[in-house]
PDB file of C-alpha atoms in Angstrom:
ATOM      1  CA  UNK A   1      62.182  48.899  70.995  1.00 61.00           C
ATOM      2  CA  UNK A   2      64.276  51.726  69.513  1.00 82.00           C
ATOM      3  CA  UNK A   3      65.753  52.446  72.938  1.00 88.00           C
ATOM      4  CA  UNK A   4      66.878  48.818  73.091  1.00 90.00           C
ATOM      5  CA  UNK A   5      69.128  49.094  70.044  1.00 92.00           C
ATOM      6  CA  UNK A   6      70.335  52.665  70.660  1.00 93.00           C
ATOM      7  CA  UNK A   7      73.542  51.639  72.504  1.00 94.00           C
ATOM      8  CA  UNK A   8      74.438  49.122  69.780  1.00 94.00           C
ATOM      9  CA  UNK A   9      73.829  51.749  67.099  1.00 94.00           C
ATOM     10  CA  UNK A  10      75.953  54.298  68.940  1.00 94.00           C
ATOM     11  CA  UNK A  11      78.747  51.724  69.295  1.00 95.00           C
ATOM     12  CA  UNK A  12      78.562  50.933  65.564  1.00 96.00           C
ATOM     13  CA  UNK A  13      78.832  54.643  64.721  1.00 96.00           C
ATOM     14  CA  UNK A  14      81.881  54.952  66.998  1.00 96.00           C
ATOM     15  CA  UNK A  15      83.545  51.976  65.318  1.00 97.00           C
ATOM     16  CA  UNK A  16      82.833  53.396  61.849  1.00 97.00           C
ATOM     17  CA  UNK A  17      84.259  56.797  62.800  1.00 96.00           C
ATOM     18  CA  UNK A  18      87.379  55.125  64.204  1.00 96.00           C
ATOM     19  CA  UNK A  19      87.774  53.035  61.073  1.00 97.00           C
ATOM     20  CA  UNK A  20      87.387  56.166  58.936  1.00 96.00           C
ATOM     21  CA  UNK A  21      90.229  57.918  60.780  1.00 96.00           C
ATOM     22  CA  UNK A  22      92.453  54.852  60.408  1.00 95.00           C
ATOM     23  CA  UNK A  23      91.736  54.455  56.690  1.00 94.00           C
ATOM     24  CA  UNK A  24      92.227  58.159  55.959  1.00 93.00           C
ATOM     25  CA  UNK A  25      95.599  58.169  57.717  1.00 91.00           C
ATOM     26  CA  UNK A  26      96.735  54.966  56.008  1.00 90.00           C
ATOM     27  CA  UNK A  27      95.791  56.271  52.566  1.00 89.00           C
ATOM     28  CA  UNK A  28      97.426  59.658  53.116  1.00 86.00           C
ATOM     29  CA  UNK A  29     100.634  58.142  54.482  1.00 83.00           C
ATOM     30  CA  UNK A  30     101.022  55.662  51.629  1.00 76.00           C
ATOM     31  CA  UNK A  31     104.220  56.017  49.649  1.00 61.00           C
ATOM     32  CA  UNK A  32     105.335  54.204  46.545  1.00 53.00           C
ATOM     33  CA  UNK A  33     108.831  52.854  45.871  1.00 54.00           C
ATOM     34  CA  UNK A  34     110.007  56.356  45.055  1.00 57.00           C
ATOM     35  CA  UNK A  35     109.615  59.069  47.642  1.00 54.00           C
ATOM     36  CA  UNK A  36     106.329  60.877  47.190  1.00 63.00           C
ATOM     37  CA  UNK A  37     104.795  63.666  49.185  1.00 71.00           C
ATOM     38  CA  UNK A  38     103.079  62.556  52.376  1.00 77.00           C
ATOM     39  CA  UNK A  39     100.648  65.056  53.792  1.00 80.00           C
ATOM     40  CA  UNK A  40     100.626  65.974  57.457  1.00 86.00           C
ATOM     41  CA  UNK A  41      97.656  64.969  59.584  1.00 89.00           C
ATOM     42  CA  UNK A  42      94.981  67.554  58.831  1.00 90.00           C
ATOM     43  CA  UNK A  43      92.855  69.325  61.413  1.00 92.00           C
ATOM     44  CA  UNK A  44      89.616  67.720  60.158  1.00 93.00           C
ATOM     45  CA  UNK A  45      91.151  64.284  60.794  1.00 94.00           C
ATOM     46  CA  UNK A  46      92.184  65.350  64.292  1.00 94.00           C
ATOM     47  CA  UNK A  47      88.663  66.636  64.971  1.00 95.00           C
ATOM     48  CA  UNK A  48      87.203  63.383  63.596  1.00 95.00           C
ATOM     49  CA  UNK A  49      89.523  61.492  65.955  1.00 95.00           C
ATOM     50  CA  UNK A  50      88.207  63.479  68.919  1.00 95.00           C
ATOM     51  CA  UNK A  51      84.598  62.966  67.783  1.00 95.00           C
ATOM     52  CA  UNK A  52      85.233  59.228  67.525  1.00 95.00           C
ATOM     53  CA  UNK A  53      86.577  59.187  71.082  1.00 94.00           C
ATOM     54  CA  UNK A  54      83.528  61.015  72.406  1.00 94.00           C
ATOM     55  CA  UNK A  55      81.177  58.797  70.420  1.00 94.00           C
ATOM     56  CA  UNK A  56      82.985  55.728  71.784  1.00 94.00           C
ATOM     57  CA  UNK A  57      81.834  56.707  75.270  1.00 95.00           C
ATOM     58  CA  UNK A  58      78.219  57.267  74.213  1.00 94.00           C
ATOM     59  CA  UNK A  59      76.981  53.630  74.254  1.00 94.00           C
ATOM     60  CA  UNK A  60      78.148  53.094  77.830  1.00 94.00           C
ATOM     61  CA  UNK A  61      76.602  56.356  78.977  1.00 94.00           C
ATOM     62  CA  UNK A  62      73.345  55.441  77.246  1.00 93.00           C
ATOM     63  CA  UNK A  63      73.206  52.055  78.982  1.00 93.00           C
ATOM     64  CA  UNK A  64      74.051  53.602  82.341  1.00 92.00           C
ATOM     65  CA  UNK A  65      71.471  56.352  81.973  1.00 93.00           C
ATOM     66  CA  UNK A  66      68.628  54.397  80.350  1.00 90.00           C
ATOM     67  CA  UNK A  67      69.092  50.952  81.881  1.00 88.00           C
ATOM     68  CA  UNK A  68      65.518  50.973  83.276  1.00 90.00           C
ATOM     69  CA  UNK A  69      64.026  51.614  79.839  1.00 92.00           C
ATOM     70  CA  UNK A  70      66.064  48.959  77.997  1.00 90.00           C
ATOM     71  CA  UNK A  71      64.478  45.516  77.720  1.00 91.00           C
ATOM     72  CA  UNK A  72      65.901  42.716  79.886  1.00 91.00           C
ATOM     73  CA  UNK A  73      67.338  40.598  77.008  1.00 92.00           C
ATOM     74  CA  UNK A  74      69.094  43.618  75.510  1.00 92.00           C
ATOM     75  CA  UNK A  75      70.351  44.803  78.880  1.00 91.00           C
ATOM     76  CA  UNK A  76      71.772  41.364  79.612  1.00 93.00           C
ATOM     77  CA  UNK A  77      73.471  41.351  76.199  1.00 93.00           C
ATOM     78  CA  UNK A  78      74.991  44.793  76.804  1.00 92.00           C
ATOM     79  CA  UNK A  79      76.243  43.764  80.244  1.00 92.00           C
ATOM     80  CA  UNK A  80      77.746  40.554  78.893  1.00 94.00           C
ATOM     81  CA  UNK A  81      79.433  42.268  75.915  1.00 92.00           C
ATOM     82  CA  UNK A  82      80.448  45.470  77.741  1.00 90.00           C
ATOM     83  CA  UNK A  83      84.077  44.529  78.365  1.00 93.00           C
ATOM     84  CA  UNK A  84      84.554  43.106  74.885  1.00 95.00           C
ATOM     85  CA  UNK A  85      83.077  46.146  73.190  1.00 94.00           C
ATOM     86  CA  UNK A  86      85.205  48.423  75.372  1.00 94.00           C
ATOM     87  CA  UNK A  87      88.307  46.448  74.386  1.00 96.00           C
ATOM     88  CA  UNK A  88      87.492  46.880  70.701  1.00 96.00           C
ATOM     89  CA  UNK A  89      86.974  50.623  71.148  1.00 96.00           C
ATOM     90  CA  UNK A  90      90.245  50.989  73.068  1.00 96.00           C
ATOM     91  CA  UNK A  91      92.199  49.040  70.431  1.00 97.00           C
ATOM     92  CA  UNK A  92      90.707  51.232  67.710  1.00 97.00           C
ATOM     93  CA  UNK A  93      91.564  54.424  69.624  1.00 96.00           C
ATOM     94  CA  UNK A  94      95.167  53.303  70.105  1.00 97.00           C
ATOM     95  CA  UNK A  95      95.369  52.289  66.440  1.00 96.00           C
ATOM     96  CA  UNK A  96      94.140  55.757  65.468  1.00 97.00           C
ATOM     97  CA  UNK A  97      96.923  57.343  67.500  1.00 95.00           C
ATOM     98  CA  UNK A  98      99.537  55.026  65.992  1.00 95.00           C
ATOM     99  CA  UNK A  99      98.550  55.668  62.367  1.00 94.00           C
ATOM    100  CA  UNK A 100      98.228  59.416  62.980  1.00 94.00           C
ATOM    101  CA  UNK A 101     101.712  59.454  64.526  1.00 93.00           C
ATOM    102  CA  UNK A 102     103.115  57.374  61.654  1.00 92.00           C
ATOM    103  CA  UNK A 103     101.565  59.692  59.067  1.00 90.00           C
ATOM    104  CA  UNK A 104     103.029  62.735  60.828  1.00 90.00           C
ATOM    105  CA  UNK A 105     106.429  61.057  61.000  1.00 90.00           C
ATOM    106  CA  UNK A 106     106.383  60.156  57.289  1.00 88.00           C
ATOM    107  CA  UNK A 107     105.229  63.668  56.386  1.00 87.00           C
ATOM    108  CA  UNK A 108     108.108  65.151  58.363  1.00 88.00           C
ATOM    109  CA  UNK A 109     110.619  62.880  56.630  1.00 86.00           C
ATOM    110  CA  UNK A 110     109.167  63.683  53.204  1.00 81.00           C
ATOM    111  CA  UNK A 111     109.431  67.382  53.983  1.00 82.00           C
ATOM    112  CA  UNK A 112     113.042  66.983  55.128  1.00 83.00           C
ATOM    113  CA  UNK A 113     113.861  65.044  51.961  1.00 80.00           C
ATOM    114  CA  UNK A 114     112.235  67.737  49.819  1.00 75.00           C
ATOM    115  CA  UNK A 115     114.252  70.440  51.561  1.00 78.00           C
ATOM    116  CA  UNK A 116     117.409  68.357  51.156  1.00 75.00           C
ATOM    117  CA  UNK A 117     116.760  67.852  47.429  1.00 72.00           C
ATOM    118  CA  UNK A 118     116.043  71.559  47.043  1.00 68.00           C
ATOM    119  CA  UNK A 119     119.244  72.477  48.873  1.00 71.00           C
ATOM    120  CA  UNK A 120     121.282  69.976  46.861  1.00 64.00           C
ATOM    121  CA  UNK A 121     119.845  71.384  43.635  1.00 66.00           C
ATOM    122  CA  UNK A 122     120.838  74.886  44.775  1.00 66.00           C
ATOM    123  CA  UNK A 123     124.367  73.647  45.467  1.00 65.00           C
ATOM    124  CA  UNK A 124     124.658  72.174  41.962  1.00 64.00           C
ATOM    125  CA  UNK A 125     123.435  75.382  40.352  1.00 65.00           C
ATOM    126  CA  UNK A 126     126.394  77.146  41.960  1.00 59.00           C
ATOM    127  CA  UNK A 127     128.765  74.599  40.399  1.00 61.00           C
ATOM    128  CA  UNK A 128     127.386  75.271  36.926  1.00 58.00           C
ATOM    129  CA  UNK A 129     129.539  78.362  36.350  1.00 49.00           C
ATOM    130  CA  UNK A 130     126.840  80.974  36.718  1.00 52.00           C
ATOM    131  CA  UNK A 131     129.191  83.365  38.489  1.00 47.00           C
ATOM    132  CA  UNK A 132     128.740  81.943  41.997  1.00 49.00           C
ATOM    133  CA  UNK A 133     131.817  79.722  41.856  1.00 49.00           C
ATOM    134  CA  UNK A 134     133.906  82.373  43.612  1.00 49.00           C
ATOM    135  CA  UNK A 135     131.353  82.861  46.372  1.00 50.00           C
ATOM    136  CA  UNK A 136     132.937  82.591  49.814  1.00 51.00           C
ATOM    137  CA  UNK A 137     129.787  81.476  51.659  1.00 51.00           C
ATOM    138  CA  UNK A 138     130.153  78.400  53.802  1.00 51.00           C
ATOM    139  CA  UNK A 139     127.561  75.721  53.018  1.00 50.00           C
ATOM    140  CA  UNK A 140     129.014  73.279  55.566  1.00 49.00           C
ATOM    141  CA  UNK A 141     125.878  73.491  57.729  1.00 51.00           C
ATOM    142  CA  UNK A 142     123.785  72.218  54.820  1.00 50.00           C
ATOM    143  CA  UNK A 143     126.173  69.338  54.177  1.00 51.00           C
ATOM    144  CA  UNK A 144     126.300  68.348  57.853  1.00 50.00           C
ATOM    145  CA  UNK A 145     122.501  68.311  58.036  1.00 50.00           C
ATOM    146  CA  UNK A 146     122.405  66.039  55.000  1.00 53.00           C
ATOM    147  CA  UNK A 147     125.035  63.737  56.554  1.00 52.00           C
ATOM    148  CA  UNK A 148     123.006  63.481  59.777  1.00 51.00           C
ATOM    149  CA  UNK A 149     119.882  62.673  57.806  1.00 50.00           C
ATOM    150  CA  UNK A 150     121.721  59.988  55.796  1.00 53.00           C
ATOM    151  CA  UNK A 151     123.118  58.427  58.985  1.00 50.00           C
ATOM    152  CA  UNK A 152     119.656  58.376  60.557  1.00 52.00           C
ATOM    153  CA  UNK A 153     118.077  56.696  57.512  1.00 53.00           C
ATOM    154  CA  UNK A 154     120.636  53.870  57.599  1.00 49.00           C
TER     155      UNK A 154
END
């Protein structure tokens, strides 16, 4: 009897792992109305993504390998639901990739904004009369980078 429900249990574990990756990425990429720090996708999340992909294959391998030991009603159910369960797993895997990409993209933008704010603050310190007003350094590269970032955001 335990062999009969093993593929369904393995599929449920794969779905839970996929959902965990999606939720973690959504929570870590959440920003409020003001710009807050968004963290890059961590290595444990990437490893969990890979584990979820491997575990998504497990139910199908179990059915293929142990089909003689699985009871007829369960085997018929697995055969009937095979395509639907595979579709769910594929949609979850693609969703994982999308939210991981979105989190990485938001983290990159947050980092660029932080660097831009830091650079702008450094520029204003020089205007404060601390002796750097006569400095002949050219900060045009910094200003052009900020202009490109502003144009991209609009």
